[in-house]
mmCIF file of C-alpha atoms and ligand atoms in Angstrom:
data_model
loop_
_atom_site.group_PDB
_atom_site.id
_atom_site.type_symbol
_atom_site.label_atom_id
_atom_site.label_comp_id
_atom_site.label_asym_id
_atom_site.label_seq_id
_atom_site.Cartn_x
_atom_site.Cartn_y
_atom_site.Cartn_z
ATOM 1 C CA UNK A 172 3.515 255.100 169.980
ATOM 2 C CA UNK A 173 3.781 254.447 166.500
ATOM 3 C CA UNK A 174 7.300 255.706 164.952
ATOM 4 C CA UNK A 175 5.879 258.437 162.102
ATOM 5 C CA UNK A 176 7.324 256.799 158.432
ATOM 6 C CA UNK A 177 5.116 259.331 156.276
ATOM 7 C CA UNK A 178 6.742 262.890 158.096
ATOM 8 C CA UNK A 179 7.859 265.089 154.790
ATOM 9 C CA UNK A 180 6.459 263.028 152.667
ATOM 10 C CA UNK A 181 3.677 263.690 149.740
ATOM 11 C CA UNK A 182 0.350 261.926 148.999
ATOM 12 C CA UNK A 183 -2.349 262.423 146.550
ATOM 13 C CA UNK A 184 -5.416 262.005 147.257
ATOM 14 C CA UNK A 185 -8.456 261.683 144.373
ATOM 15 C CA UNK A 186 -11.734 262.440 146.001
ATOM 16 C CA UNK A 187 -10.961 264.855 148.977
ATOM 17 C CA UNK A 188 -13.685 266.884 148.674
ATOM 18 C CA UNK A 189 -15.775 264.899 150.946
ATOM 19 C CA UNK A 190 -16.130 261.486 153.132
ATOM 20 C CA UNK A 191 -13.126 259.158 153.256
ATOM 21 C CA UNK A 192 -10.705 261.451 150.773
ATOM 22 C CA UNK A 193 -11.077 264.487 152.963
ATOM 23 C CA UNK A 194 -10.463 262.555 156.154
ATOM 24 C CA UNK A 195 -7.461 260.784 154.892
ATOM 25 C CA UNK A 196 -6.290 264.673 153.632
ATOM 26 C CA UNK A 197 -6.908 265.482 157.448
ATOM 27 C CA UNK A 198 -4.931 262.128 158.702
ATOM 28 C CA UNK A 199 -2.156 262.823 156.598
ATOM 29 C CA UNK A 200 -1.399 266.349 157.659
ATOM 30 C CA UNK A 201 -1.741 265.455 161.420
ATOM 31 C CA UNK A 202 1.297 262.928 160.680
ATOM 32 C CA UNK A 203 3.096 265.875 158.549
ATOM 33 C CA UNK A 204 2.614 264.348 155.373
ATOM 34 C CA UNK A 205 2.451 267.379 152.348
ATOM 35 C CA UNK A 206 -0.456 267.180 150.523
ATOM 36 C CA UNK A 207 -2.075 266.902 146.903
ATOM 37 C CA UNK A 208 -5.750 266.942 147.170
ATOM 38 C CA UNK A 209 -7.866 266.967 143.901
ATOM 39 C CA UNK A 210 -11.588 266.499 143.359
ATOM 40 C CA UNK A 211 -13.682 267.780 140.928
ATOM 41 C CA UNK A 212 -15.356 270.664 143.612
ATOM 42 C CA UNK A 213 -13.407 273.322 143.201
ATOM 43 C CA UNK A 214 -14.696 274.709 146.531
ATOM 44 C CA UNK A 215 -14.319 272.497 148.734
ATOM 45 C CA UNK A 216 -11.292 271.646 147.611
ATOM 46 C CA UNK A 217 -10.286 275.849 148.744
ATOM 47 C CA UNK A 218 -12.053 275.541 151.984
ATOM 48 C CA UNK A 219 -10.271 271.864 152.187
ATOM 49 C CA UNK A 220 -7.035 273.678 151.668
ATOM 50 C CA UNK A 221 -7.279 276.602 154.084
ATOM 51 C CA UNK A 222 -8.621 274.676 156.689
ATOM 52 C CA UNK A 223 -5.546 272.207 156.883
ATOM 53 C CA UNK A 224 -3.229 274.909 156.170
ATOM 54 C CA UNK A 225 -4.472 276.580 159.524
ATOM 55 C CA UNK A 226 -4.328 273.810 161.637
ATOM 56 C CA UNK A 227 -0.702 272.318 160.520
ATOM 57 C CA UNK A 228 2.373 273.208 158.686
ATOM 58 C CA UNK A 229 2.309 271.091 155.791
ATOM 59 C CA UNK A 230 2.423 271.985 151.950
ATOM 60 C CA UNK A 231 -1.244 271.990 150.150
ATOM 61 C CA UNK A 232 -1.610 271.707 146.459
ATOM 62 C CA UNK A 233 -4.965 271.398 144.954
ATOM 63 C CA UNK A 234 -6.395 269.879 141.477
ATOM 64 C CA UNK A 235 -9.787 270.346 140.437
ATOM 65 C CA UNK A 236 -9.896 268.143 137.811
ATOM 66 C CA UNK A 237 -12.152 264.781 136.611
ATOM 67 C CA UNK A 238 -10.438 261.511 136.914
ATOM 68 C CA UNK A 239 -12.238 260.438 134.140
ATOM 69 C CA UNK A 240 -10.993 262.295 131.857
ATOM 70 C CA UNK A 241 -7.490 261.250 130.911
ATOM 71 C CA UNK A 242 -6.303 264.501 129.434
ATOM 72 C CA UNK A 243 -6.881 266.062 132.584
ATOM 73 C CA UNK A 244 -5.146 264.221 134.581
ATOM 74 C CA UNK A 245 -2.216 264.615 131.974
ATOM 75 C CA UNK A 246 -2.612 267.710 132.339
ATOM 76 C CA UNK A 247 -2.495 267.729 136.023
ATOM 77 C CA UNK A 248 0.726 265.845 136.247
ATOM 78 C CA UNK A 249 2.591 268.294 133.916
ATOM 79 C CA UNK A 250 1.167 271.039 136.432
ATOM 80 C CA UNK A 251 2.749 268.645 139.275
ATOM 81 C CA UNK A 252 6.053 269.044 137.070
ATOM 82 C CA UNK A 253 7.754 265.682 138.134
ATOM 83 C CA UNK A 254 7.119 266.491 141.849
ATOM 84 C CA UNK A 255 7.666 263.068 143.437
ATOM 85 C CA UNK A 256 4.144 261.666 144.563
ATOM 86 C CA UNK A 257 5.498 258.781 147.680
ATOM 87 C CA UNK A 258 1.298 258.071 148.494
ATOM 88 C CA UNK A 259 -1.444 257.156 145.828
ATOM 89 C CA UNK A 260 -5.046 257.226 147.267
ATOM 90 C CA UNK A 261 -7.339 256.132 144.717
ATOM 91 C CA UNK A 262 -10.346 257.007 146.555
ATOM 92 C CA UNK A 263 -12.437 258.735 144.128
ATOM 93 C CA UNK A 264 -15.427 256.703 143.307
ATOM 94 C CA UNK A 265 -19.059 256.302 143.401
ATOM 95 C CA UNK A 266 -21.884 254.066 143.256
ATOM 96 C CA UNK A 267 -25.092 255.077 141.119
ATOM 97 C CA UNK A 268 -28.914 253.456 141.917
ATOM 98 C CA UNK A 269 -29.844 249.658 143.181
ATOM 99 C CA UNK A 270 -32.009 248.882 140.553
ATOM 100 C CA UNK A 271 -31.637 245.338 139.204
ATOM 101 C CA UNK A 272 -29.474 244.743 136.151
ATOM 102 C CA UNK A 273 -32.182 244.444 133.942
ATOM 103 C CA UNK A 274 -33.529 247.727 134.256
ATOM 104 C CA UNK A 275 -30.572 249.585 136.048
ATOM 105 C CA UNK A 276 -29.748 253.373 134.083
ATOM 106 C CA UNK A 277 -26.734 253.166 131.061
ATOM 107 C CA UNK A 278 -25.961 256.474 132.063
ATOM 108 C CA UNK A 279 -25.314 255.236 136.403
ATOM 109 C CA UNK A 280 -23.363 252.798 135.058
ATOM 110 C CA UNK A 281 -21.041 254.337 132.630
ATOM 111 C CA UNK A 282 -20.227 256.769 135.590
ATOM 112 C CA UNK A 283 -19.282 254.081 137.740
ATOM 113 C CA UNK A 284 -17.191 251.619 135.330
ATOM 114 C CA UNK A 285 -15.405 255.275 134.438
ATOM 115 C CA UNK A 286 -14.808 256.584 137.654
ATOM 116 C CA UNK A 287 -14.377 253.481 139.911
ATOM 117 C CA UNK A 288 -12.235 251.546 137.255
ATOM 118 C CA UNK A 289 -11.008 253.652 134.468
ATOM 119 C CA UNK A 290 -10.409 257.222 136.681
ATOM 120 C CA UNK A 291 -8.131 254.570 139.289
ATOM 121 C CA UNK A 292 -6.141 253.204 135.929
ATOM 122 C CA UNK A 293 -5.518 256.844 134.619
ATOM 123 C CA UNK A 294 -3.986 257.888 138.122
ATOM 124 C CA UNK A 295 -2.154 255.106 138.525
ATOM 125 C CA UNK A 296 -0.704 254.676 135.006
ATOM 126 C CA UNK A 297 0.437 258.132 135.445
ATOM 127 C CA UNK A 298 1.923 258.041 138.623
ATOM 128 C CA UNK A 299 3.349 254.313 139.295
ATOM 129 C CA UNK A 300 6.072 255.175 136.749
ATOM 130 C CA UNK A 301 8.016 257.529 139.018
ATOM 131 C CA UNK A 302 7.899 254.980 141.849
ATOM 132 C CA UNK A 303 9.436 252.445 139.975
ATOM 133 C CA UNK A 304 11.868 254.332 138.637
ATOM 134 C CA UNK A 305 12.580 255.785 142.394
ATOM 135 C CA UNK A 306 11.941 252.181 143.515
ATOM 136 C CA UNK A 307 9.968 253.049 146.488
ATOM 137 C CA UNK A 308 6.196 253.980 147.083
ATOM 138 C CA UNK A 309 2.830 253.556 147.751
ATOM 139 C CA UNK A 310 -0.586 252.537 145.947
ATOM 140 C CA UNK A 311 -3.841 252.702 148.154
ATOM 141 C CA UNK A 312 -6.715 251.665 146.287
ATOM 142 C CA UNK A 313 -9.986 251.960 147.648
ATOM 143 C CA UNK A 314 -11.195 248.710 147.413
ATOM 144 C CA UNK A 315 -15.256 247.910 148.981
ATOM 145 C CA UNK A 316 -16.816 244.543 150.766
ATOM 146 C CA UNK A 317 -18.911 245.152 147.505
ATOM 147 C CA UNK A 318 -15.229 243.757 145.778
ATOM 148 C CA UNK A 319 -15.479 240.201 147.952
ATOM 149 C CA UNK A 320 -18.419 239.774 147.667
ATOM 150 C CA UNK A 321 -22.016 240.572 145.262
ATOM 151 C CA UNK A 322 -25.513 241.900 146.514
ATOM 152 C CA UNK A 323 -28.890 242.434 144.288
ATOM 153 C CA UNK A 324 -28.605 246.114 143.027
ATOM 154 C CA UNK A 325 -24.938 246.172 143.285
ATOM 155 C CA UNK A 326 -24.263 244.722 139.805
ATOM 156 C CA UNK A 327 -22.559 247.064 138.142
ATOM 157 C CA UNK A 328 -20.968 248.834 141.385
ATOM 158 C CA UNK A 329 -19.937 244.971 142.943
ATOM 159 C CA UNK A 330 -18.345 244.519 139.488
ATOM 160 C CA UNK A 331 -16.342 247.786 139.500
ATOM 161 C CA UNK A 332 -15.031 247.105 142.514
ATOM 162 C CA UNK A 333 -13.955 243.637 141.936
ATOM 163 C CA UNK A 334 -11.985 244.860 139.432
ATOM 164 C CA UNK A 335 -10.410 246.900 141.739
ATOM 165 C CA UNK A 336 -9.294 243.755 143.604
ATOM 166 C CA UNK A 337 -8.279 242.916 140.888
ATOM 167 C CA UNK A 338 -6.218 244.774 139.174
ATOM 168 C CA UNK A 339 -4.522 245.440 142.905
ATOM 169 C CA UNK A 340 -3.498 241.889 142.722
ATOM 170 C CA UNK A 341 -1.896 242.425 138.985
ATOM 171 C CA UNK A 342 -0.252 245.565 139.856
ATOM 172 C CA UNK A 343 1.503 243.900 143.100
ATOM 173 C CA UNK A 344 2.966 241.579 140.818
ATOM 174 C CA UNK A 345 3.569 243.756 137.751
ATOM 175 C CA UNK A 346 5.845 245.899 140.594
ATOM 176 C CA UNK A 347 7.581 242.248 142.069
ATOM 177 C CA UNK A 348 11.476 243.036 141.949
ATOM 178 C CA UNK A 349 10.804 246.882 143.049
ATOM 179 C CA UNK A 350 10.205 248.411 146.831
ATOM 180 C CA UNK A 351 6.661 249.617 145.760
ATOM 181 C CA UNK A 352 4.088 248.810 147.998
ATOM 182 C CA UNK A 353 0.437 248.210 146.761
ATOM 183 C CA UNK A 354 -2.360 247.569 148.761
ATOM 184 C CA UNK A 355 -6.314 248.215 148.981
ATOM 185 C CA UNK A 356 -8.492 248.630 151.665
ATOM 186 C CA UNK A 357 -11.818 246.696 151.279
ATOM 187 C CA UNK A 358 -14.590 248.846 154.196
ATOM 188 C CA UNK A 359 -18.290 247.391 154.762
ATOM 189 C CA UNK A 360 -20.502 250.649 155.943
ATOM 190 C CA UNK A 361 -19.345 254.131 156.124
ATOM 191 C CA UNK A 362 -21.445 257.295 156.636
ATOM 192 C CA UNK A 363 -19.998 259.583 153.872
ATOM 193 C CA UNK A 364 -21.784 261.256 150.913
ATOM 194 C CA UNK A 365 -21.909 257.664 149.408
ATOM 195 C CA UNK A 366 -25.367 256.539 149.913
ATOM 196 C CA UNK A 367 -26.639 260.098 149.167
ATOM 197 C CA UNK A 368 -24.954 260.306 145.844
ATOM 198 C CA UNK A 369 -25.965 256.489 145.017
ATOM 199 C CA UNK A 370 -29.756 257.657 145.487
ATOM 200 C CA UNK A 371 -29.076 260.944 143.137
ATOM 201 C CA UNK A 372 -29.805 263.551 145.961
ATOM 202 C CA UNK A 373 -32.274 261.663 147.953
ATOM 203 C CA UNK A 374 -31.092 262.476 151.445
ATOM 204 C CA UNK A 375 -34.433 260.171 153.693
ATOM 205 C CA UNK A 376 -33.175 257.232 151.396
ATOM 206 C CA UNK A 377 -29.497 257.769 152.079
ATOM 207 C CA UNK A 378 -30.319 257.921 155.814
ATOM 208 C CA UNK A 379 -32.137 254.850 156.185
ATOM 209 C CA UNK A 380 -28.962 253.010 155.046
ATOM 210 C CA UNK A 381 -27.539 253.487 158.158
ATOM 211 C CA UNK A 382 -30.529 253.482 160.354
ATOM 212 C CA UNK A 383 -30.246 251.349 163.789
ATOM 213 C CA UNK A 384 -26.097 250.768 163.059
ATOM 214 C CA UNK A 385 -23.084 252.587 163.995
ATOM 215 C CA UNK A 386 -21.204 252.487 160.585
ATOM 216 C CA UNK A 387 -17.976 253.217 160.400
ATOM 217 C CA UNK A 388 -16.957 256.825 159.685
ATOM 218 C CA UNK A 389 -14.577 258.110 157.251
ATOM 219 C CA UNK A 390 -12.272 259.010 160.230
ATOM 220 C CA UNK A 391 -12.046 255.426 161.107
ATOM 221 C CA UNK A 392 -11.240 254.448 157.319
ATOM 222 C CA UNK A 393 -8.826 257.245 156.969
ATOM 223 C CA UNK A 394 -6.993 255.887 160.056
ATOM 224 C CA UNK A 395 -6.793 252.560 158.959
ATOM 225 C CA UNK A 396 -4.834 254.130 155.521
ATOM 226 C CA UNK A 397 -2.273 256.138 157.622
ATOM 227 C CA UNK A 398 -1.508 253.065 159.067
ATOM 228 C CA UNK A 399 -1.213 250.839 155.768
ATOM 229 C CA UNK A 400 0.920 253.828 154.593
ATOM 230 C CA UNK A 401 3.244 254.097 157.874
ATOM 231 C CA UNK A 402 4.208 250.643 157.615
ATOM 232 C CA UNK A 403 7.998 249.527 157.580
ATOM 233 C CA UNK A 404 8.949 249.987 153.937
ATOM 234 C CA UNK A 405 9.742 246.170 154.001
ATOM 235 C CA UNK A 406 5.815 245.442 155.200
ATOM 236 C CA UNK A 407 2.747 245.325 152.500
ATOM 237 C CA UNK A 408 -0.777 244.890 153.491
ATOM 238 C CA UNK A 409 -2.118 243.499 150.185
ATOM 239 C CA UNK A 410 -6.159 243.851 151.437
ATOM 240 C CA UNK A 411 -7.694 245.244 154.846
ATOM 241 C CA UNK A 412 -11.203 244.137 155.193
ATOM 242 C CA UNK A 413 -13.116 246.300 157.729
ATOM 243 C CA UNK A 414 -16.943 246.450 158.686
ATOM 244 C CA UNK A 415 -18.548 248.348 161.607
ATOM 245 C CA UNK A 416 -19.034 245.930 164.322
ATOM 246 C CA UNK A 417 -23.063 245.634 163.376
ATOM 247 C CA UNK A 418 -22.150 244.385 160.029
ATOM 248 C CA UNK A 419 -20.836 241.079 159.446
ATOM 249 C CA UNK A 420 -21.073 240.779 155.687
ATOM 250 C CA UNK A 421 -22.356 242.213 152.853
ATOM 251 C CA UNK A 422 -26.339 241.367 153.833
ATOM 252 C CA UNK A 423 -26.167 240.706 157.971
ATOM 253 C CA UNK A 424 -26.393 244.104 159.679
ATOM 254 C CA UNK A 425 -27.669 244.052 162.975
ATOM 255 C CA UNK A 426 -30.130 246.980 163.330
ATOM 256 C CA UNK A 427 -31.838 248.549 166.352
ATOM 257 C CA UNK A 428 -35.094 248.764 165.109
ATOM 258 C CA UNK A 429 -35.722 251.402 167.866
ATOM 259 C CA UNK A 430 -33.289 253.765 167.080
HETATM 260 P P1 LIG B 293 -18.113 260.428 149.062
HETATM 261 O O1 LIG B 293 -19.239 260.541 148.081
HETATM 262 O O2 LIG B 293 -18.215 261.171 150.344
HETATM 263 O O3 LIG B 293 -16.740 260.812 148.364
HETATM 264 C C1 LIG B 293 -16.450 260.450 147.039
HETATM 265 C C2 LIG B 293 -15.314 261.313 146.532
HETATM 266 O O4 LIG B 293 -14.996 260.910 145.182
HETATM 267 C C3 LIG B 293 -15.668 262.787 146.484
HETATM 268 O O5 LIG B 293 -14.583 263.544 146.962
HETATM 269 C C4 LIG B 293 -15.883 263.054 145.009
HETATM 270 O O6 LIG B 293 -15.475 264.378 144.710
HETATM 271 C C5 LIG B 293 -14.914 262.063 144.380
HETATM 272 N N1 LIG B 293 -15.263 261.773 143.000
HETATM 273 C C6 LIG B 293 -16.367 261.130 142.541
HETATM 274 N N2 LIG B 293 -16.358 261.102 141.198
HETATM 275 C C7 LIG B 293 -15.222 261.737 140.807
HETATM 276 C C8 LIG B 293 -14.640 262.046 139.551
HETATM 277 N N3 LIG B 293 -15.235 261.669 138.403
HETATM 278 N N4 LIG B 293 -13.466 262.720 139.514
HETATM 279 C C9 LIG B 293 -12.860 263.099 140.667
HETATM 280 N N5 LIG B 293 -13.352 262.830 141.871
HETATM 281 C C10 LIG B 293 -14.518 262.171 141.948
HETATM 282 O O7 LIG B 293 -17.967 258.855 149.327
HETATM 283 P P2 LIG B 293 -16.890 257.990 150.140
HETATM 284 O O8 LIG B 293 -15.929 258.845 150.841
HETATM 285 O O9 LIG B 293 -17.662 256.998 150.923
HETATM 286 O O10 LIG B 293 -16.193 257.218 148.937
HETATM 287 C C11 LIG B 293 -14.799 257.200 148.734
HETATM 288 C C12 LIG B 293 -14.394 255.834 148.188
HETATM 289 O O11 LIG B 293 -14.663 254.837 149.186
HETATM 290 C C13 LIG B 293 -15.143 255.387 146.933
HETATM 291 O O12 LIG B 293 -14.234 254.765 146.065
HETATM 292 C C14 LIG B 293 -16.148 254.359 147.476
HETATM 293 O O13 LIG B 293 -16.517 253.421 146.498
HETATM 294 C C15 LIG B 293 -15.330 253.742 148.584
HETATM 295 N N6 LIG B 293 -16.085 253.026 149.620
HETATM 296 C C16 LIG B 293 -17.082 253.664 150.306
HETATM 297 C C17 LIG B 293 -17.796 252.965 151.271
HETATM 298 C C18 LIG B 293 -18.937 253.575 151.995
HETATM 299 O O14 LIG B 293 -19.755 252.836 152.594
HETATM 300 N N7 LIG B 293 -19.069 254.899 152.040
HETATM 301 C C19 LIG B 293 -17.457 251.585 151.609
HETATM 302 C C20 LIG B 293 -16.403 251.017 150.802
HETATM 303 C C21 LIG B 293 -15.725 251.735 149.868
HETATM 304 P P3 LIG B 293 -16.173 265.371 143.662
HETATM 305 O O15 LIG B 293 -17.630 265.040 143.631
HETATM 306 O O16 LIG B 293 -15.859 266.729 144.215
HETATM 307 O O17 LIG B 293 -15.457 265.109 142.383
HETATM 308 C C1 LIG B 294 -19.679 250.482 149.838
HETATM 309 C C2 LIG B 294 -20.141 249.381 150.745
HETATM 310 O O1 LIG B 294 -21.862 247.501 150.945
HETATM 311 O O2 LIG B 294 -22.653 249.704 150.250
HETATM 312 O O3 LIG B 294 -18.655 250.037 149.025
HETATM 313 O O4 LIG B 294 -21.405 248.352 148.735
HETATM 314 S S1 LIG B 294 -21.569 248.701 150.122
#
């Protein structure tokens, strides 16, 4: 078995209120990992909280706060009060409509550039600090197949998250010299809230995304992240690129058309 690196240890995790954040919250506590866990859902972030708290004996802080909205997350971090953070999941993010560009909605797309790209700076900028200056750490960014690659509709959600890739790249080499580690994970299909929350509430349309495929499910991502994070401190996994086994890129998915 796996030797457990992460035991004692804290992570923060944007977006646990649901799909892939909430799993990794789950993940992380089975390993004994203390947790932050912020979302903007105050209530699931309580039922989040007592849930893990019954099941394992780890510490639980919560933050109901916006990513996007940089004095929040100021705010949050003079809450945390210098509390070392050893784990950064930027998970929170979003993608809004499939409409082409040309007639796509100002307002879906100023939620995802904010959330997706600027919400995953503001974390980071606040938080990367204390790992260099500790010279050890962490930075999971949750990257997409939507950041290696481009499909009609994606535009602006392809485009936020090849800036992800991006700026993953940058900050590996902005942190060259230290013992940070940076990394993203890049998954194809995963049942979550995502498609539901792309289509604005439309649950039918969110369910034919995944009809006739086994996608992946946020338990299988969240794994996948424990296991980036319980590397050797010496090992960095720069990019993990993982579909379901009926996807092979961005527009071949295998369906069974009778299911
Ligand atoms: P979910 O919709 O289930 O979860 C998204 C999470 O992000 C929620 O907890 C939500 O919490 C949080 N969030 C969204 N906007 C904000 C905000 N402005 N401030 C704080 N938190 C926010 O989807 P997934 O779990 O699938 O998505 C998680 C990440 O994984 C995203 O970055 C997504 O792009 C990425 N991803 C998803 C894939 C998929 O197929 N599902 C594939 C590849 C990558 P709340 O609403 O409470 O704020
Ligand atoms: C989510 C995967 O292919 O729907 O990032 O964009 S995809």
């Amino acid at each position: 078995m796996d030797q457990n690196r992460i035991h004692g240890k804290t992570v923060l995790i944007t977006g646990a209120t649901s799909g892939i954040g909430e799993s990794c919250a789950y993940a992380f506590a089975s390993m004994g990992t203390d947790l932050i866990i912020t979302g903007r859902r105050e209530e699931n972030l309580e039922e989040l909280a007592r849930h893990i708290k019954e099941q394992y004996p780890v510490e639980v802080i919560a933050g109901n706060f916006d990513v996007r909205d940089r004095e929040a997350c100021i705010r949050f971090m003079d809450f945390l009060n210098n509390r070392p953070v050893d784990i950064l999941i930027n998970n929170a993010g979003l993608s809004r409509g499939l409409e082409p560009a040309d007639k796509a909605d100002f307002d879906d797309w100023d939620e995802m550039v904010d959330t997706n790209i600027k919400g995953l700076l503001n974390m980071t900028r606040l938080i990367v600090p204390g790992m260099r200056s500790r010279n050890k750490g962490f930075i999971l960014n949750l990257g997409s197949i939507a950041g290696h690659d481009s499909y009609p509709g994606g535009s602006v959600y392809c485009a936020t998250k090849h800036a992800v890739a991006a700026f993953t790249r940058s900050l590996k080499m902005d942190l060259s010299g230290t013992k940070v580690r940076v990394g993203m994970i890049s998954p194809g299909l995963v049942e979550t809230e995502f498609s539901k929350v792309r289509f604005h509430g439309d649950e039918d349309r969110a369910k034919q995304v995944y009809k006739g495929v086994e996608p992946l499910s946020a338990g299988d991502v969240a794994e996948l992240i424990v296991f980036m994070a319980n590397r050797p401190s010496h090992v960095n996994i720069l990019d993990l690129v993982v579909m379901p086994v009926d996807q092979s890129s961005v527009f071949l998915l295998s369906r069974n058309e009778e299911s």
